[in-house]
mmCIF file of N, CA, C and O and ligand atoms in Angstrom:
data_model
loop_
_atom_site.group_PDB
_atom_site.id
_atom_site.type_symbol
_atom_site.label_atom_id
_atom_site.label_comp_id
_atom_site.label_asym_id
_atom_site.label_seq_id
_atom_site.Cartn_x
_atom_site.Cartn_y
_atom_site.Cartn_z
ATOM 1 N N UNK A 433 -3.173 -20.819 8.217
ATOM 2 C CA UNK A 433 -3.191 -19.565 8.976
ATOM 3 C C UNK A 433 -2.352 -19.709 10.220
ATOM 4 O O UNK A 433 -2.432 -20.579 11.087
ATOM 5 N N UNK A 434 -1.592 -18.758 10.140
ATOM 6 C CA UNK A 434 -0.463 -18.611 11.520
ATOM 7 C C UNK A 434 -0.849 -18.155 12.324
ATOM 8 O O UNK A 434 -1.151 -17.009 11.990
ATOM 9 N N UNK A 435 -1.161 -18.406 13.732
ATOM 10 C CA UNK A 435 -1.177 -17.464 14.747
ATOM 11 C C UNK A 435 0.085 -16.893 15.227
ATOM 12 O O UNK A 435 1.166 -17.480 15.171
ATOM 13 N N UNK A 436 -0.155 -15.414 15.825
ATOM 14 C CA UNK A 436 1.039 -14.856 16.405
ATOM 15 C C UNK A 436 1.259 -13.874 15.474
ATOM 16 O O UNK A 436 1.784 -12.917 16.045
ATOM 17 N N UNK A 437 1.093 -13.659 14.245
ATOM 18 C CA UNK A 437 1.321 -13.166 13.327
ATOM 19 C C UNK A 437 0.057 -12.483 12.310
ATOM 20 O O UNK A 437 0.051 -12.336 11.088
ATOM 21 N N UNK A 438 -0.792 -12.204 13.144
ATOM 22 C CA UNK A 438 -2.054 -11.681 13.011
ATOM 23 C C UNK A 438 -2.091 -10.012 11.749
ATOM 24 O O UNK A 438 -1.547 -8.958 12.077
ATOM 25 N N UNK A 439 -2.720 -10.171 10.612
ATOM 26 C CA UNK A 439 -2.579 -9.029 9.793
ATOM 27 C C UNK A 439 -4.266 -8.377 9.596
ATOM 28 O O UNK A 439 -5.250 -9.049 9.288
ATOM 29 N N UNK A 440 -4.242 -7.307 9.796
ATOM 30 C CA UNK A 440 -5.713 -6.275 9.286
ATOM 31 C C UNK A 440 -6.278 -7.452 8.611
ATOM 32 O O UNK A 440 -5.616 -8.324 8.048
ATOM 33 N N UNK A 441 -7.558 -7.404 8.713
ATOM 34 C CA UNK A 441 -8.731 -7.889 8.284
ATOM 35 C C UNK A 441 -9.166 -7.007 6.850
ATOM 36 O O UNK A 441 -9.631 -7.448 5.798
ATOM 37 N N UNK A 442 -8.899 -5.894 7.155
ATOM 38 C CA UNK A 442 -9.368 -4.692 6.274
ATOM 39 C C UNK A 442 -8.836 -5.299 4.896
ATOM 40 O O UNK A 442 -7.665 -5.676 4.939
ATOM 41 N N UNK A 443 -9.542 -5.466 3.609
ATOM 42 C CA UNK A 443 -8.706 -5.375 2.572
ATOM 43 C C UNK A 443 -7.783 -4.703 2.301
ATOM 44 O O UNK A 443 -7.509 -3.530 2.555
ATOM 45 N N UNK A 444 -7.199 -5.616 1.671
ATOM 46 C CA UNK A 444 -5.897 -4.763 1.081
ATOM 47 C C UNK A 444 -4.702 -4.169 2.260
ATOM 48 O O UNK A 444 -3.569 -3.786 1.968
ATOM 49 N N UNK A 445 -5.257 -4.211 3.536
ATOM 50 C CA UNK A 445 -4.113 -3.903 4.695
ATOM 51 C C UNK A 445 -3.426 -4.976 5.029
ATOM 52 O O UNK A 445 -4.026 -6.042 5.166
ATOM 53 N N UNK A 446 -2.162 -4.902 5.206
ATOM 54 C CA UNK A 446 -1.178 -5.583 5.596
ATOM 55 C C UNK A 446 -0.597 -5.698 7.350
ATOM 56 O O UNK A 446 -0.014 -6.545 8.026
ATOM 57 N N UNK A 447 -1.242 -4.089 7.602
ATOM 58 C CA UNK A 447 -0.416 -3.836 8.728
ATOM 59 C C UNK A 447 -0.556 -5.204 10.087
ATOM 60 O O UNK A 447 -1.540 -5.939 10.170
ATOM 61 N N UNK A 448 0.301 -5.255 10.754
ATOM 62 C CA UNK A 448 -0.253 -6.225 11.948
ATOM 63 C C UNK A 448 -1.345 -5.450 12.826
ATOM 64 O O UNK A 448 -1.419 -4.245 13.064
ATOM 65 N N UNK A 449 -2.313 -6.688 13.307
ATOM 66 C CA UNK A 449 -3.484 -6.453 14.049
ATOM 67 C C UNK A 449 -3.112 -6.292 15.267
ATOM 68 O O UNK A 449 -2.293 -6.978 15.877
ATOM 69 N N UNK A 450 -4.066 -4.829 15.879
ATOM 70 C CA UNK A 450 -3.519 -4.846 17.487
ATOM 71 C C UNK A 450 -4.860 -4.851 17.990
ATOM 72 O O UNK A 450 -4.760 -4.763 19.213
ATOM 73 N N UNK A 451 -6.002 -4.908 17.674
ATOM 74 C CA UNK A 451 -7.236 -4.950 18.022
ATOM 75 C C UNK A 451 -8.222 -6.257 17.686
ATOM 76 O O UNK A 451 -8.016 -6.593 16.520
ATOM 77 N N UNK A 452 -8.657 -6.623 17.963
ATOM 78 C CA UNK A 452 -9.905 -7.695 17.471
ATOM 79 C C UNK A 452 -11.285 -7.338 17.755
ATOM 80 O O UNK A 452 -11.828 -6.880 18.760
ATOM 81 N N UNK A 453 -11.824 -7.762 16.286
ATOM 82 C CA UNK A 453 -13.697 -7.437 16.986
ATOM 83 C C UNK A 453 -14.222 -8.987 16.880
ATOM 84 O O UNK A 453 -13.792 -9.907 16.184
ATOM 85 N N UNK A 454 -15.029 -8.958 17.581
ATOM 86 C CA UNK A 454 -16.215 -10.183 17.758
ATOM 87 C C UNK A 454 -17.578 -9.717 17.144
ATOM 88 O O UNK A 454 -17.938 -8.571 17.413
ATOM 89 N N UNK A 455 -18.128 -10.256 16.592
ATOM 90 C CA UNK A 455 -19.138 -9.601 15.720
ATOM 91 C C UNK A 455 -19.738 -11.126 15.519
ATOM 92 O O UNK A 455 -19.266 -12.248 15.702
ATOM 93 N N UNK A 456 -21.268 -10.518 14.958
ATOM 94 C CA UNK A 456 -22.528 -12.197 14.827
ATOM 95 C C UNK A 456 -23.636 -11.033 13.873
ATOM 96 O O UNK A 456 -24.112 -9.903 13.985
ATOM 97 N N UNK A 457 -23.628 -12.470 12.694
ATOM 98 C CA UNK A 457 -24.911 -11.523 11.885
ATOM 99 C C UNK A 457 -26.372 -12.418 12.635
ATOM 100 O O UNK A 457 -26.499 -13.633 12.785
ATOM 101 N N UNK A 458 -26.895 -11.815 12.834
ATOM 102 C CA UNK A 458 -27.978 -12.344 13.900
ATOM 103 C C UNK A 458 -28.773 -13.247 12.673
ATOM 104 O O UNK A 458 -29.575 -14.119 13.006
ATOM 105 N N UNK A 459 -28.510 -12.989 11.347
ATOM 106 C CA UNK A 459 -29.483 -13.241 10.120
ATOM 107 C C UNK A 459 -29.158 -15.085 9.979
ATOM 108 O O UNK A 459 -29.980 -15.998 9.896
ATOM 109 N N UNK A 460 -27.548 -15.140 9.997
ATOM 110 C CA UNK A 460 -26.823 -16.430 9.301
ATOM 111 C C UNK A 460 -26.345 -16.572 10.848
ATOM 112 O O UNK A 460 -27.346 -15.875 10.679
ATOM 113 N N UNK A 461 -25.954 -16.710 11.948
ATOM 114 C CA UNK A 461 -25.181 -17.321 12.903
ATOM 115 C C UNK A 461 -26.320 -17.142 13.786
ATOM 116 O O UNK A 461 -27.131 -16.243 14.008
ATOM 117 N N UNK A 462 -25.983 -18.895 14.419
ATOM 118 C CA UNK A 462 -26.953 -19.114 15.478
ATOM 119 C C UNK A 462 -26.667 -18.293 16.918
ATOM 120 O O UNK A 462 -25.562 -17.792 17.129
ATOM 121 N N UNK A 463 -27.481 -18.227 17.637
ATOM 122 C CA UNK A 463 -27.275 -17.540 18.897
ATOM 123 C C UNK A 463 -25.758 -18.008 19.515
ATOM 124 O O UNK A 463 -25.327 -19.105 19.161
ATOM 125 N N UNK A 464 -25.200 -17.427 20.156
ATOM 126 C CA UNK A 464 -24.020 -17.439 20.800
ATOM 127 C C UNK A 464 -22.694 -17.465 20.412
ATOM 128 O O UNK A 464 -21.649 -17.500 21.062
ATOM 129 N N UNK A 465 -23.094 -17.426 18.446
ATOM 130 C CA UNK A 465 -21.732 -17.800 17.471
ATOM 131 C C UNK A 465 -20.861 -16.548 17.087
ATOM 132 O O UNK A 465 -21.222 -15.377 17.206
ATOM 133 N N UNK A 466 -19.820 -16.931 16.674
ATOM 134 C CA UNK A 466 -19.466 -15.076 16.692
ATOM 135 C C UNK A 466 -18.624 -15.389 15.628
ATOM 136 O O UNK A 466 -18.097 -16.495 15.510
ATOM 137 N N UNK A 467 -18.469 -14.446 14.832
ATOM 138 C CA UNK A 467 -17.146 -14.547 14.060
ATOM 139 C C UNK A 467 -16.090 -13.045 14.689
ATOM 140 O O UNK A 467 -16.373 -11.932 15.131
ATOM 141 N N UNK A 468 -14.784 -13.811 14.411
ATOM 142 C CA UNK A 468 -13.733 -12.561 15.007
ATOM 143 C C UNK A 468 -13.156 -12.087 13.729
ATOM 144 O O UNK A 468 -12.844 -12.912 12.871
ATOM 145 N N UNK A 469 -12.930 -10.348 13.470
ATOM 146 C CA UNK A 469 -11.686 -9.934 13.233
ATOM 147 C C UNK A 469 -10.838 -9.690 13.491
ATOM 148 O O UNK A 469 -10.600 -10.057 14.641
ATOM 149 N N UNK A 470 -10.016 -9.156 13.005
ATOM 150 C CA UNK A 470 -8.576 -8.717 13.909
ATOM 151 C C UNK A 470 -8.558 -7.219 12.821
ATOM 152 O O UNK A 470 -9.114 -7.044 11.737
ATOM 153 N N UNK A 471 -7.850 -6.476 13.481
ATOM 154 C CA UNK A 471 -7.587 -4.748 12.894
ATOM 155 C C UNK A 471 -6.272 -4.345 13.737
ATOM 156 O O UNK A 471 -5.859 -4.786 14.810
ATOM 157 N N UNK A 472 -5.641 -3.123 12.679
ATOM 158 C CA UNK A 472 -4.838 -2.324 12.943
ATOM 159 C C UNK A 472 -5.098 -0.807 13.317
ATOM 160 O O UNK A 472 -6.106 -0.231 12.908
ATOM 161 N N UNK A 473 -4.220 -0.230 14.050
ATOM 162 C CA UNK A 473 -5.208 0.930 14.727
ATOM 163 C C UNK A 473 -5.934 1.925 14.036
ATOM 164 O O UNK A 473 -6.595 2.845 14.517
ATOM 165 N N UNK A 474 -5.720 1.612 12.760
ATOM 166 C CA UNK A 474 -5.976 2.556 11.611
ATOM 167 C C UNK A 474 -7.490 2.129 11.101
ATOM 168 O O UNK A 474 -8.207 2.959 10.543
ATOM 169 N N UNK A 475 -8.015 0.474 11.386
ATOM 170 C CA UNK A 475 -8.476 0.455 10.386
ATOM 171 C C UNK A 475 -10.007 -0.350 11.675
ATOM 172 O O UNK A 475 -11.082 -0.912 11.464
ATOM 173 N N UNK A 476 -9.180 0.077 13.003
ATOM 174 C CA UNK A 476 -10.576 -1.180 13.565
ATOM 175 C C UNK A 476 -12.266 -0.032 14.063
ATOM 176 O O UNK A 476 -13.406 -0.386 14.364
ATOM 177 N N UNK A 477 -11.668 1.266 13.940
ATOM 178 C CA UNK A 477 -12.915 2.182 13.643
ATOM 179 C C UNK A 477 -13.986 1.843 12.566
ATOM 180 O O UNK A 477 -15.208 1.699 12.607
ATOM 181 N N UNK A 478 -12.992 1.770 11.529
ATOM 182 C CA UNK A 478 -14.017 1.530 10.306
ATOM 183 C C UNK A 478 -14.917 0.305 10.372
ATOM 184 O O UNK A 478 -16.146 0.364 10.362
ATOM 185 N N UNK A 479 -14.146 -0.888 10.445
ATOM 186 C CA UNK A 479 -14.530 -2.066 10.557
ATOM 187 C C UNK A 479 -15.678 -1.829 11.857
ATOM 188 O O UNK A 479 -16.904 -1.786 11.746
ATOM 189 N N UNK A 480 -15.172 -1.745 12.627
ATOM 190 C CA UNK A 480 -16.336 -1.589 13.657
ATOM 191 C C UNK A 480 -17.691 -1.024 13.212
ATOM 192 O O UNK A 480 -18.787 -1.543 13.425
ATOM 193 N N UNK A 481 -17.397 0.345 12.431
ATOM 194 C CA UNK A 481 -18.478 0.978 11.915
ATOM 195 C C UNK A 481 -19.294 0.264 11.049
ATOM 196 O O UNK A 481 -20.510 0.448 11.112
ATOM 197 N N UNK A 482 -18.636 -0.844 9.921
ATOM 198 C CA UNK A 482 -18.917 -1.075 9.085
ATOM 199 C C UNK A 482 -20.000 -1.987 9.459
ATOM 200 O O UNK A 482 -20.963 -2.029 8.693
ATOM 201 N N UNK A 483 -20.012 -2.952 10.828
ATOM 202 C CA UNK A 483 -20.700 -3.824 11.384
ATOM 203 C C UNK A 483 -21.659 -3.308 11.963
ATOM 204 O O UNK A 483 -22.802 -3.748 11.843
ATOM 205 N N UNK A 484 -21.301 -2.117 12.810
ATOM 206 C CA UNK A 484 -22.477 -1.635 13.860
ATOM 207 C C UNK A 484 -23.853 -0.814 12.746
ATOM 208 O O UNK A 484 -25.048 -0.669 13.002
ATOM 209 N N UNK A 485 -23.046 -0.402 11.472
ATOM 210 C CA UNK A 485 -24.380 0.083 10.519
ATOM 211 C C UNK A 485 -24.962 -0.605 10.260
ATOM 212 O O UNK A 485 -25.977 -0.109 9.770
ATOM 213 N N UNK A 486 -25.001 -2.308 10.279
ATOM 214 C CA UNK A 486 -25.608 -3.480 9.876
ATOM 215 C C UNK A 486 -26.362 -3.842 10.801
ATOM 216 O O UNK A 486 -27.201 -4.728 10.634
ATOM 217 N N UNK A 487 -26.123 -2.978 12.356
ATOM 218 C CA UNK A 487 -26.931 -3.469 13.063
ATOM 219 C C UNK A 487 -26.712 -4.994 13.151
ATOM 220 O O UNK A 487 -27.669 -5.767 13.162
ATOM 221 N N UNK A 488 -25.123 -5.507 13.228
ATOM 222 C CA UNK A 488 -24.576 -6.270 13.839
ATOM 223 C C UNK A 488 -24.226 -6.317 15.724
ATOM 224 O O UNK A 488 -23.960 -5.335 16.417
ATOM 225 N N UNK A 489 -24.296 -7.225 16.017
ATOM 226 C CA UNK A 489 -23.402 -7.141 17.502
ATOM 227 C C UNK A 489 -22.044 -6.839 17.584
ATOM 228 O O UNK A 489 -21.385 -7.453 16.745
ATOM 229 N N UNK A 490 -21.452 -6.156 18.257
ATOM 230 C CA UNK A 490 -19.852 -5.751 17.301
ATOM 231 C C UNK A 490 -19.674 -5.355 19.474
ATOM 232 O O UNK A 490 -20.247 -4.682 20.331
ATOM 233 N N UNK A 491 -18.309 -6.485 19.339
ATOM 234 C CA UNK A 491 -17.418 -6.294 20.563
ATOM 235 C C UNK A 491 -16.055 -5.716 19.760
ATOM 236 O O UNK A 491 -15.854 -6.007 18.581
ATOM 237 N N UNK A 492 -15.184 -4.901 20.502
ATOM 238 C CA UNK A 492 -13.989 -4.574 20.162
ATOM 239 C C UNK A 492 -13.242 -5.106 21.443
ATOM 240 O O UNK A 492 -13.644 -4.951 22.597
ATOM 241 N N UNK A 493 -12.312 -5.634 21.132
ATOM 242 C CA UNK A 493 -11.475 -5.579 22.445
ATOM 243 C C UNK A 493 -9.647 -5.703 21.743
ATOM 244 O O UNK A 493 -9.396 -5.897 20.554
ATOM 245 N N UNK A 494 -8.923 -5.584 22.508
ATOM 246 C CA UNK A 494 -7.238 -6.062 22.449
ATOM 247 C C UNK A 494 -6.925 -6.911 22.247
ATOM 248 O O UNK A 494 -7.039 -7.808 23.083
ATOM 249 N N UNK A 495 -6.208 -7.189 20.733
ATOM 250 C CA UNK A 495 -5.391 -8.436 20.423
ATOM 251 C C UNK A 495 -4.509 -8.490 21.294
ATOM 252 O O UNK A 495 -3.868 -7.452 21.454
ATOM 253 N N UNK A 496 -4.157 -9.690 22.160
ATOM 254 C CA UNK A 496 -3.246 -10.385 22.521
ATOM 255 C C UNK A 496 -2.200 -10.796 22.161
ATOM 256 O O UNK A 496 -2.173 -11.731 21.360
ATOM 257 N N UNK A 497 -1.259 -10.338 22.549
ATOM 258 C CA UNK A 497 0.118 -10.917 21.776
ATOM 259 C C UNK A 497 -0.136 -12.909 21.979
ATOM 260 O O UNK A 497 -0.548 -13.570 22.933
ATOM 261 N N UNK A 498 0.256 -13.238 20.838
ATOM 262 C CA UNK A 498 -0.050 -14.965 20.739
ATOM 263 C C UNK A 498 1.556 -15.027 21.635
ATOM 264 O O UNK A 498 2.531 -14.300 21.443
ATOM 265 N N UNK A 499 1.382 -16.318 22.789
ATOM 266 C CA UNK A 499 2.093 -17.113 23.439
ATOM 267 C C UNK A 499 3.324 -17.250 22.696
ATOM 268 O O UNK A 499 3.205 -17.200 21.472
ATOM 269 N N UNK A 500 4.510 -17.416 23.185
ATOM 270 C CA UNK A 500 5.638 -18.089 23.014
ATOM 271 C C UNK A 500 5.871 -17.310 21.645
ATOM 272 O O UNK A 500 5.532 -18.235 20.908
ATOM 273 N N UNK A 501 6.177 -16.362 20.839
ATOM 274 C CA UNK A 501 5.875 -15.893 19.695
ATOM 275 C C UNK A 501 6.826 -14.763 19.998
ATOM 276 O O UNK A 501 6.631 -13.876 19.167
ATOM 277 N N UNK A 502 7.751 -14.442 20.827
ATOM 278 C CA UNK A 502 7.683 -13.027 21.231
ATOM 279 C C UNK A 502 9.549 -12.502 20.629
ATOM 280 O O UNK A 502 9.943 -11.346 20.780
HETATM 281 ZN ZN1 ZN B 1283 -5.587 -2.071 8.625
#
């Protein structure tokens, strides 16, 4: 896996990621663990949604352009 070069999480999307979520299933990850996605502007609503109906913890914030990459 490349960083810098970050693609939708979403199946089947290709587009590059401009968003990331942080998300934890409270069920399988111990307190403080998180797993990240990454999304395109199209697709980090859904994803978000898809977590927060699970009654997941769901952060959204701004992918970062990766360092030296530019
Ligand atoms: Zn997408």
């Amino acid at each position: 896996m490349s960083d810098g070069d970050a693609q939708c999480s979403r199946a089947g999307c290709r587009a590059p990621a401009t968003a990331r979520i942080d998300w934890r299933n409270p069920r399988i990850h111990s307190e403080g663990r998180t797993k990240t996605w990454v999304a395109c502007d199209e697709h980090v609503e859904y994803l978000r949604d898809f977590l927060s109906a699970r009654d997941f913890p769901v952060r959204v914030g701004a992918l970062t352009p990766a360092e030296g990459s530019a």
